[in-house]
GROMACS .gro file of C-alpha atoms in nm:
model
  405
    1MET     CA    1   0.010  -0.047  -0.010
    2LYS     CA    2   0.130   0.334  -0.104
    3GLN     CA    3   0.190   0.552   0.183
    4ILE     CA    4   0.033   0.896   0.168
    5CYS     CA    5   0.154   1.048   0.487
    6LYS     CA    6   0.522   0.985   0.641
    7TYR     CA    7   0.499   1.198   0.933
    8GLY     CA    8   0.417   1.281   1.274
    9LEU     CA    9   0.430   1.563   1.495
   10LYS     CA   10   0.386   1.650   1.902
   11ASN     CA   11   0.043   1.689   1.940
   12GLY     CA   12  -0.094   1.348   1.895
   13PHE     CA   13  -0.362   1.487   1.663
   14PHE     CA   14  -0.152   1.440   1.315
   15SER     CA   15  -0.146   1.081   1.375
   16ARG     CA   16  -0.552   1.066   1.411
   17ILE     CA   17  -0.481   1.247   1.086
   18ILE     CA   18  -0.239   1.001   0.970
   19ALA     CA   19  -0.433   0.771   1.005
   20ALA     CA   20  -0.752   0.890   0.840
   21CYS     CA   21  -0.586   0.964   0.498
   22LEU     CA   22  -0.413   0.638   0.482
   23CYS     CA   23  -0.746   0.468   0.548
   24MET     CA   24  -0.848   0.666   0.289
   25ILE     CA   25  -0.600   0.642   0.003
   26LEU     CA   26  -0.657   0.214   0.064
   27VAL     CA   27  -1.034   0.277  -0.024
   28LEU     CA   28  -1.002   0.467  -0.303
   29SER     CA   29  -0.681   0.258  -0.450
   30THR     CA   30  -0.901  -0.047  -0.445
   31LEU     CA   31  -1.141   0.061  -0.615
   32PHE     CA   32  -1.041  -0.034  -0.968
   33LEU     CA   33  -0.938  -0.363  -0.858
   34SER     CA   34  -1.228  -0.465  -0.697
   35SER     CA   35  -1.422  -0.374  -1.042
   36CYS     CA   36  -1.193  -0.577  -1.266
   37SER     CA   37  -1.275  -0.890  -1.078
   38ASP     CA   38  -1.597  -0.803  -1.037
   39LYS     CA   39  -1.551  -0.768  -1.404
   40LYS     CA   40  -1.456  -1.044  -1.455
   41GLU     CA   41  -1.642  -1.224  -1.286
   42ASP     CA   42  -1.921  -1.171  -1.556
   43GLU     CA   43  -1.723  -1.218  -1.831
   44GLU     CA   44  -1.732  -1.584  -1.723
   45SER     CA   45  -2.112  -1.618  -1.774
   46GLY     CA   46  -2.013  -1.673  -2.142
   47PRO     CA   47  -1.959  -1.485  -2.460
   48ALA     CA   48  -2.105  -1.177  -2.533
   49GLN     CA   49  -2.449  -1.219  -2.775
   50GLU     CA   50  -2.328  -0.953  -3.007
   51ASN     CA   51  -1.998  -0.898  -3.091
   52ARG     CA   52  -1.941  -0.509  -3.125
   53SER     CA   53  -2.042  -0.497  -3.485
   54GLY     CA   54  -2.392  -0.588  -3.372
   55ALA     CA   55  -2.374  -0.965  -3.509
   56GLN     CA   56  -2.515  -1.233  -3.334
   57LEU     CA   57  -2.328  -1.481  -3.144
   58VAL     CA   58  -2.401  -1.836  -3.374
   59LYS     CA   59  -2.115  -2.092  -3.169
   60SER     CA   60  -1.970  -2.043  -2.880
   61ASP     CA   61  -1.714  -2.273  -2.716
   62ILE     CA   62  -1.531  -2.346  -3.108
   63LYS     CA   63  -1.214  -2.545  -2.944
   64ASP     CA   64  -0.910  -2.501  -3.259
   65GLY     CA   65  -0.526  -2.616  -3.107
   66ASP     CA   66  -0.522  -2.414  -2.707
   67PHE     CA   67  -0.778  -2.173  -2.881
   68THR     CA   68  -1.138  -2.185  -2.821
   69PHE     CA   69  -1.323  -1.856  -3.030
   70ALA     CA   70  -1.631  -1.765  -3.063
   71LEU     CA   71  -1.831  -1.775  -3.371
   72TYR     CA   72  -2.052  -1.437  -3.486
   73SER     CA   73  -2.367  -1.338  -3.756
   74ASP     CA   74  -2.144  -1.134  -3.946
   75GLY     CA   75  -1.890  -1.403  -4.036
   76THR     CA   76  -1.658  -1.312  -3.718
   77ALA     CA   77  -1.473  -1.502  -3.426
   78THR     CA   78  -1.410  -1.398  -3.189
   79VAL     CA   79  -1.009  -1.558  -2.971
   80THR     CA   80  -1.234  -1.605  -2.601
   81GLY     CA   81  -0.979  -1.846  -2.445
   82TYR     CA   82  -0.663  -2.031  -2.425
   83ASP     CA   83  -0.564  -2.294  -2.201
   84GLY     CA   84  -0.178  -2.336  -2.354
   85GLU     CA   85   0.134  -2.302  -2.138
   86GLY     CA   86   0.402  -2.220  -2.395
   87SER     CA   87   0.609  -1.914  -2.357
   88GLU     CA   88   0.471  -1.813  -2.761
   89ALA     CA   89   0.126  -1.820  -2.889
   90GLU     CA   90  -0.014  -1.763  -3.258
   91ILE     CA   91  -0.359  -1.736  -3.352
   92PRO     CA   92  -0.557  -1.839  -3.573
   93SER     CA   93  -0.645  -1.631  -3.837
   94ARG     CA   94  -0.966  -1.795  -3.910
   95VAL     CA   95  -1.181  -2.060  -3.767
   96GLU     CA   96  -1.452  -2.238  -3.937
   97ASP     CA   97  -1.468  -1.998  -4.214
   98CYS     CA   98  -1.441  -1.720  -4.034
   99ASP     CA   99  -1.179  -1.393  -3.981
  100VAL     CA  100  -1.018  -1.362  -3.677
  101THR     CA  101  -1.168  -1.002  -3.615
  102THR     CA  102  -1.147  -0.985  -3.199
  103VAL     CA  103  -0.925  -1.094  -2.863
  104GLY     CA  104  -1.239  -1.195  -2.603
  105GLU     CA  105  -1.253  -0.998  -2.237
  106GLY     CA  106  -1.041  -1.229  -1.992
  107CYS     CA  107  -0.861  -1.424  -2.331
  108PHE     CA  108  -0.532  -1.409  -2.250
  109TYR     CA  109  -0.622  -1.417  -1.861
  110TYR     CA  110  -0.303  -1.441  -1.617
  111LYS     CA  111  -0.134  -1.686  -1.862
  112GLU     CA  112   0.142  -1.612  -1.687
  113ASN     CA  113   0.407  -1.778  -1.887
  114LEU     CA  114   0.294  -1.603  -2.215
  115GLU     CA  115   0.652  -1.400  -2.350
  116LYS     CA  116   0.532  -1.316  -2.716
  117ILE     CA  117   0.150  -1.376  -2.930
  118THR     CA  118   0.148  -1.345  -3.230
  119LEU     CA  119  -0.138  -1.165  -3.422
  120PRO     CA  120  -0.315  -1.235  -3.754
  121ASP     CA  121  -0.350  -0.982  -4.028
  122THR     CA  122  -0.722  -0.989  -3.955
  123VAL     CA  123  -0.776  -0.933  -3.565
  124ARG     CA  124  -0.913  -0.580  -3.531
  125TYR     CA  125  -0.992  -0.537  -3.177
  126PHE     CA  126  -0.889  -0.606  -2.824
  127GLU     CA  127  -1.166  -0.641  -2.593
  128LYS     CA  128  -1.086  -0.487  -2.207
  129TYR     CA  129  -0.924  -0.722  -1.991
  130ALA     CA  130  -0.780  -0.948  -2.288
  131PHE     CA  131  -0.423  -0.947  -2.160
  132TYR     CA  132  -0.496  -0.876  -1.790
  133GLY     CA  133  -0.218  -1.063  -1.620
  134ALA     CA  134  -0.050  -1.231  -1.829
  135THR     CA  135   0.303  -1.115  -1.644
  136SER     CA  136   0.579  -1.232  -1.860
  137LEU     CA  137   0.408  -1.014  -2.235
  138GLU     CA  138   0.706  -0.820  -2.339
  139SER     CA  139   0.571  -0.641  -2.574
  140MET     CA  140   0.253  -0.593  -2.804
  141ILE     CA  141   0.167  -0.373  -3.118
  142VAL     CA  142  -0.257  -0.278  -3.038
  143PRO     CA  143  -0.434  -0.247  -3.430
  144ARG     CA  144  -0.535   0.019  -3.595
  145GLU     CA  145  -0.920  -0.042  -3.584
  146ASN     CA  146  -0.859  -0.045  -3.206
  147THR     CA  147  -0.979   0.320  -3.183
  148VAL     CA  148  -0.972   0.264  -2.792
  149ILE     CA  149  -0.762   0.079  -2.575
  150GLU     CA  150  -1.066  -0.051  -2.343
  151GLU     CA  151  -1.080  -0.122  -1.960
  152GLY     CA  152  -0.841  -0.311  -1.802
  153THR     CA  153  -0.654  -0.386  -2.160
  154PHE     CA  154  -0.296  -0.508  -2.035
  155VAL     CA  155  -0.328  -0.454  -1.658
  156TYR     CA  156  -0.064  -0.631  -1.429
  157CYS     CA  157   0.114  -0.728  -1.791
  158THR     CA  158   0.463  -0.654  -1.548
  159ALA     CA  159   0.781  -0.724  -1.824
  160LEU     CA  160   0.545  -0.493  -2.079
  161THR     CA  161   0.854  -0.276  -2.236
  162GLU     CA  162   0.694  -0.186  -2.530
  163ILE     CA  163   0.366  -0.110  -2.644
  164SER     CA  164   0.289   0.095  -3.001
  165LEU     CA  165  -0.017   0.246  -3.012
  166PRO     CA  166  -0.171   0.319  -3.391
  167ASP     CA  167  -0.281   0.686  -3.475
  168THR     CA  168  -0.592   0.633  -3.510
  169VAL     CA  169  -0.640   0.623  -3.079
  170THR     CA  170  -0.840   0.812  -2.903
  171GLU     CA  171  -0.921   0.766  -2.515
  172ILE     CA  172  -0.719   0.559  -2.318
  173GLY     CA  173  -0.941   0.299  -2.090
  174GLU     CA  174  -0.934   0.291  -1.709
  175GLY     CA  175  -0.670   0.136  -1.553
  176ALA     CA  176  -0.560  -0.072  -1.942
  177PHE     CA  177  -0.203  -0.060  -1.840
  178TYR     CA  178  -0.219   0.001  -1.417
  179TYR     CA  179   0.038  -0.225  -1.296
  180CYS     CA  180   0.241  -0.268  -1.578
  181GLN     CA  181   0.596  -0.212  -1.370
  182SER     CA  182   0.834  -0.235  -1.655
  183LEU     CA  183   0.690   0.000  -1.898
  184GLU     CA  184   0.945   0.337  -1.982
  185THR     CA  185   0.838   0.517  -2.219
  186ILE     CA  186   0.505   0.522  -2.397
  187ASP     CA  187   0.484   0.741  -2.702
  188PHE     CA  188   0.116   0.880  -2.771
  189PRO     CA  189  -0.126   0.966  -3.068
  190GLN     CA  190  -0.195   1.268  -3.151
  191SER     CA  191  -0.532   1.120  -3.194
  192LEU     CA  192  -0.605   1.121  -2.769
  193LYS     CA  193  -0.802   1.282  -2.654
  194LYS     CA  194  -0.876   1.118  -2.322
  195ILE     CA  195  -0.634   0.933  -2.074
  196GLY     CA  196  -0.811   0.739  -1.836
  197GLN     CA  197  -0.878   0.654  -1.393
  198TYR     CA  198  -0.578   0.490  -1.326
  199ALA     CA  199  -0.444   0.492  -1.720
  200PHE     CA  200  -0.067   0.397  -1.571
  201SER     CA  201  -0.112   0.417  -1.224
  202SER     CA  202   0.156   0.179  -1.049
  203CYS     CA  203   0.361   0.209  -1.362
  204THR     CA  204   0.662   0.232  -1.130
  205LYS     CA  205   0.930   0.337  -1.490
  206LEU     CA  206   0.788   0.482  -1.624
  207ARG     CA  207   1.005   0.841  -1.659
  208SER     CA  208   0.857   1.058  -1.917
  209ALA     CA  209   0.534   1.109  -2.086
  210SER     CA  210   0.461   1.346  -2.321
  211VAL     CA  211   0.063   1.423  -2.319
  212PRO     CA  212  -0.049   1.574  -2.682
  213ASP     CA  213  -0.166   1.899  -2.715
  214SER     CA  214  -0.549   1.662  -2.880
  215VAL     CA  215  -0.607   1.547  -2.451
  216SER     CA  216  -0.846   1.703  -2.261
  217GLU     CA  217  -0.836   1.516  -1.950
  218ILE     CA  218  -0.675   1.295  -1.756
  219GLY     CA  219  -0.859   1.114  -1.516
  220GLU     CA  220  -0.810   1.034  -1.158
  221TYR     CA  221  -0.494   0.831  -1.077
  222ALA     CA  222  -0.339   0.774  -1.450
  223PHE     CA  223  -0.077   0.856  -1.325
  224ALA     CA  224  -0.097   0.855  -0.987
  225VAL     CA  225   0.251   0.644  -0.797
  226CYS     CA  226   0.398   0.616  -1.108
  227SER     CA  227   0.771   0.673  -0.850
  228ALA     CA  228   1.037   0.760  -1.134
  229LEU     CA  229   0.794   0.998  -1.348
  230GLU     CA  230   1.017   1.309  -1.346
  231GLU     CA  231   0.879   1.477  -1.607
  232ILE     CA  232   0.555   1.510  -1.733
  233THR     CA  233   0.427   1.762  -2.037
  234LEU     CA  234   0.073   1.897  -1.996
  235PRO     CA  235  -0.075   2.017  -2.316
  236ALA     CA  236  -0.330   2.371  -2.344
  237SER     CA  237  -0.606   2.144  -2.472
  238LEU     CA  238  -0.564   1.997  -2.108
  239GLU     CA  239  -0.911   2.101  -1.915
  240THR     CA  240  -0.966   1.854  -1.625
  241LEU     CA  241  -0.738   1.701  -1.431
  242GLY     CA  242  -0.808   1.445  -1.256
  243ALA     CA  243  -0.814   1.370  -0.834
  244TYR     CA  244  -0.361   1.202  -0.766
  245ALA     CA  245  -0.389   1.193  -1.069
  246LEU     CA  246  -0.007   1.271  -1.037
  247ASP     CA  247   0.010   1.163  -0.666
  248GLU     CA  248   0.393   1.032  -0.605
  249CYS     CA  249   0.546   1.175  -0.915
  250ALA     CA  250   0.873   1.212  -0.886
  251ILE     CA  251   0.826   1.480  -1.152
  252THR     CA  252   1.022   1.822  -0.996
  253GLU     CA  253   0.808   2.080  -1.216
  254ILE     CA  254   0.543   2.191  -1.375
  255ASP     CA  255   0.332   2.411  -1.584
  256ILE     CA  256  -0.103   2.346  -1.532
  257PRO     CA  257  -0.209   2.488  -1.886
  258SER     CA  258  -0.487   2.765  -1.897
  259GLY     CA  259  -0.787   2.523  -1.980
  260VAL     CA  260  -0.769   2.404  -1.641
  261LYS     CA  261  -1.031   2.534  -1.419
  262GLU     CA  262  -0.969   2.311  -1.141
  263LEU     CA  263  -0.736   2.106  -0.963
  264GLY     CA  264  -0.838   1.841  -0.795
  265GLU     CA  265  -0.812   1.610  -0.477
  266GLY     CA  266  -0.462   1.518  -0.376
  267THR     CA  267  -0.318   1.601  -0.723
  268PHE     CA  268  -0.001   1.624  -0.634
  269ASN     CA  269  -0.016   1.455  -0.338
  270SER     CA  270   0.377   1.311  -0.178
  271CYS     CA  271   0.504   1.489  -0.540
  272THR     CA  272   0.811   1.551  -0.268
  273SER     CA  273   1.051   1.658  -0.528
  274LEU     CA  274   0.864   1.925  -0.659
  275GLU     CA  275   1.008   2.259  -0.620
  276ARG     CA  276   0.801   2.450  -0.899
  277ALA     CA  277   0.405   2.476  -0.998
  278SER     CA  278   0.276   2.753  -1.210
  279LEU     CA  279  -0.118   2.748  -1.170
  280PRO     CA  280  -0.260   2.974  -1.421
  281ASP     CA  281  -0.451   3.235  -1.471
  282GLY     CA  282  -0.833   3.188  -1.452
  283LEU     CA  283  -0.793   2.879  -1.211
  284LEU     CA  284  -1.100   2.861  -0.941
  285THR     CA  285  -1.053   2.609  -0.734
  286ILE     CA  286  -0.708   2.391  -0.555
  287ALA     CA  287  -0.883   2.088  -0.346
  288LYS     CA  288  -0.849   1.926  -0.068
  289SER     CA  289  -0.479   1.783  -0.056
  290ALA     CA  290  -0.375   1.947  -0.412
  291PHE     CA  291   0.000   2.007  -0.312
  292TYR     CA  292   0.006   1.790   0.028
  293TYR     CA  293   0.363   1.628   0.113
  294CYS     CA  294   0.539   1.801  -0.161
  295GLU     CA  295   0.812   1.897   0.099
  296ALA     CA  296   1.145   2.045  -0.191
  297LEU     CA  297   0.855   2.305  -0.324
  298LYS     CA  298   0.967   2.642  -0.184
  299LYS     CA  299   0.762   2.934  -0.314
  300ILE     CA  300   0.357   2.924  -0.508
  301GLU     CA  301   0.182   3.192  -0.681
  302ILE     CA  302  -0.210   3.122  -0.707
  303PRO     CA  303  -0.380   3.350  -0.882
  304ASP     CA  304  -0.636   3.598  -0.852
  305THR     CA  305  -0.909   3.380  -0.989
  306VAL     CA  306  -0.924   3.115  -0.741
  307THR     CA  307  -1.192   3.122  -0.485
  308SER     CA  308  -1.169   2.800  -0.322
  309ILE     CA  309  -0.899   2.624  -0.143
  310GLY     CA  310  -0.964   2.300   0.025
  311GLU     CA  311  -0.798   2.155   0.377
  312TYR     CA  312  -0.479   2.026   0.347
  313ALA     CA  313  -0.381   2.259   0.004
  314PHE     CA  314  -0.010   2.271   0.119
  315CYS     CA  315   0.042   2.117   0.393
  316HIS     CA  316   0.337   1.919   0.572
  317CYS     CA  317   0.541   2.186   0.218
  318THR     CA  318   0.776   2.243   0.451
  319SER     CA  319   1.057   2.409   0.233
  320LEU     CA  320   0.765   2.636   0.115
  321GLU     CA  321   0.853   2.995   0.220
  322ARG     CA  322   0.643   3.206   0.054
  323ALA     CA  323   0.256   3.139  -0.111
  324ASN     CA  324   0.004   3.443  -0.109
  325LEU     CA  325  -0.364   3.403  -0.091
  326PRO     CA  326  -0.562   3.663  -0.328
  327GLU     CA  327  -0.821   3.842  -0.259
  328SER     CA  328  -1.061   3.634  -0.408
  329ALA     CA  329  -1.013   3.333  -0.172
  330THR     CA  330  -1.215   3.339   0.091
  331ASP     CA  331  -1.369   2.952   0.092
  332LEU     CA  332  -1.065   2.857   0.279
  333GLY     CA  333  -1.045   2.504   0.463
  334GLY     CA  334  -0.837   2.376   0.759
  335TYR     CA  335  -0.499   2.287   0.732
  336ILE     CA  336  -0.374   2.520   0.440
  337PHE     CA  337  -0.028   2.581   0.507
  338SER     CA  338  -0.033   2.288   0.842
  339ASP     CA  339   0.347   2.216   0.919
  340CYS     CA  340   0.490   2.460   0.681
  341GLN     CA  341   0.766   2.495   0.897
  342SER     CA  342   0.960   2.709   0.640
  343LEU     CA  343   0.642   3.048   0.506
  344ARG     CA  344   0.789   3.270   0.610
  345GLU     CA  345   0.581   3.528   0.389
  346THR     CA  346   0.228   3.498   0.342
  347ASN     CA  347  -0.072   3.704   0.407
  348LEU     CA  348  -0.511   3.660   0.427
  349PRO     CA  349  -0.782   3.827   0.236
  350LYS     CA  350  -0.912   4.174   0.326
  351SER     CA  351  -1.218   4.007   0.345
  352LEU     CA  352  -1.134   3.665   0.524
  353GLU     CA  353  -1.439   3.610   0.785
  354GLU     CA  354  -1.290   3.312   0.943
  355ILE     CA  355  -0.956   3.207   1.016
  356PRO     CA  356  -0.956   2.811   0.949
  357LYS     CA  357  -0.878   2.579   1.239
  358TYR     CA  358  -0.465   2.480   1.243
  359HIS     CA  359  -0.423   2.696   0.921
  360PHE     CA  360  -0.108   2.757   0.944
  361ALA     CA  361  -0.019   2.511   1.274
  362SER     CA  362   0.414   2.449   1.341
  363CYS     CA  363   0.478   2.732   1.045
  364MET     CA  364   0.771   2.808   1.308
  365GLU     CA  365   0.906   3.080   1.068
  366LEU     CA  366   0.628   3.300   1.038
  367GLU     CA  367   0.732   3.557   1.304
  368LYS     CA  368   0.384   3.797   1.224
  369MET     CA  369   0.088   3.792   1.086
  370LYS     CA  370  -0.182   4.103   1.069
  371ILE     CA  371  -0.554   3.939   1.076
  372PRO     CA  372  -0.796   4.181   0.827
  373SER     CA  373  -1.050   4.342   1.013
  374GLY     CA  374  -1.339   4.190   0.902
  375VAL     CA  375  -1.219   3.855   1.126
  376THR     CA  376  -1.510   3.774   1.330
  377GLU     CA  377  -1.335   3.404   1.435
  378ILE     CA  378  -1.046   3.212   1.504
  379GLY     CA  379  -1.011   2.835   1.470
  380GLU     CA  380  -0.853   2.631   1.691
  381TYR     CA  381  -0.473   2.585   1.680
  382ALA     CA  382  -0.502   2.871   1.430
  383PHE     CA  383  -0.148   2.912   1.535
  384ALA     CA  384   0.009   2.658   1.753
  385THR     CA  385   0.387   2.599   1.763
  386CYS     CA  386   0.451   2.922   1.524
  387ASN     CA  387   0.743   2.923   1.725
  388SER     CA  388   0.877   3.241   1.617
  389MET     CA  389   0.586   3.522   1.664
  390THR     CA  390   0.659   3.788   1.803
  391GLN     CA  391   0.336   3.987   1.599
  392VAL     CA  392  -0.016   3.915   1.518
  393GLU     CA  393  -0.273   4.164   1.515
  394ILE     CA  394  -0.631   4.059   1.675
  395PRO     CA  395  -0.896   4.301   1.487
  396SER     CA  396  -1.147   4.426   1.809
  397GLY     CA  397  -1.435   4.249   1.563
  398VAL     CA  398  -1.337   3.908   1.701
  399GLU     CA  399  -1.550   3.741   1.854
  400TYR     CA  400  -1.451   3.382   1.932
  401ILE     CA  401  -1.066   3.170   1.995
  402GLY     CA  402  -1.033   2.875   1.986
  403ALA     CA  403  -0.832   2.648   2.133
  404TYR     CA  404  -0.452   2.710   2.146
  405ALA     CA  405  -0.515   2.914   1.858
   0.00000   0.00000   0.00000
């Protein structure tokens, strides 16, 4: 299980937060694998009654060597199973006078000995989970007609080092390359529009990714736990960057395109090497834990368009020295700068009415703070353990000061 919270503070409260974070991430990260299990159980009920062209199933469980096929009324066949034990397999081009056009759902499910699969020219499509758990498979060429890399197609293909995607692919589906731990590079086609959730999650040798200008959406956890990913280029066309999309990556800098209006929850969570992040004008929301535990981040310029910053957004950015809060940012969560131990220069929006709990807790280099005149409430532990604080101006309108503020 990947570690999200790796630190502890004196008062014990943060230990409870750590446990809560770990539980949350464990639950979220199991969603994809439980989905895979459910889909595999559905697949075991038999081949689809219709193929992707709408043709009806004519025969099923047709054996030809080590392969099992389903035949359809349009004269095509789908490979539905394989029971060979060798390191290589060659799919025939025809069976019972039908062209073999599709590698079916779960066809090579956990065929762990297979290093090479030879496809005939007739094969056009891979269905979801087609090569699930083929842990020795080293390379694959995706047919041109395969415009969508379906859900979980290559999940747990841990030896896969090379994948050739045609310039017709528009979408890489959910978990398509999940846990492909030997995959070091990926060449995205210019036709690509969407990278689905978990698509490359846990590809721990993937070092760089240049997302083409055609892509508008990168899903949740798409590159999460790509622990060797040092460089990623996000295109100007990007509009959606999902929650935890780059969680625990090794990137050192990032430029967010202007089309992105919201940084999702945990987008750069635990990117401990991230030193620079450029946020665009037009950004509206920085969600919960967006830059949580980015230990190397030294400064952040938050655009004047941002109105909402979620809790823990910059928590435990221990190298962060300077951070501005724009006047537009009045919807603030707790713990935003908590444990930013190097923070020296920051501010509070003039229109702010409440300082959230633990907002500057353990900001041990922070020396002074002017609290806006409109503030009526200061949350608990808001300035706790700010050991260098020598000057704070509390306006007369403050009605409530929380415990240990």
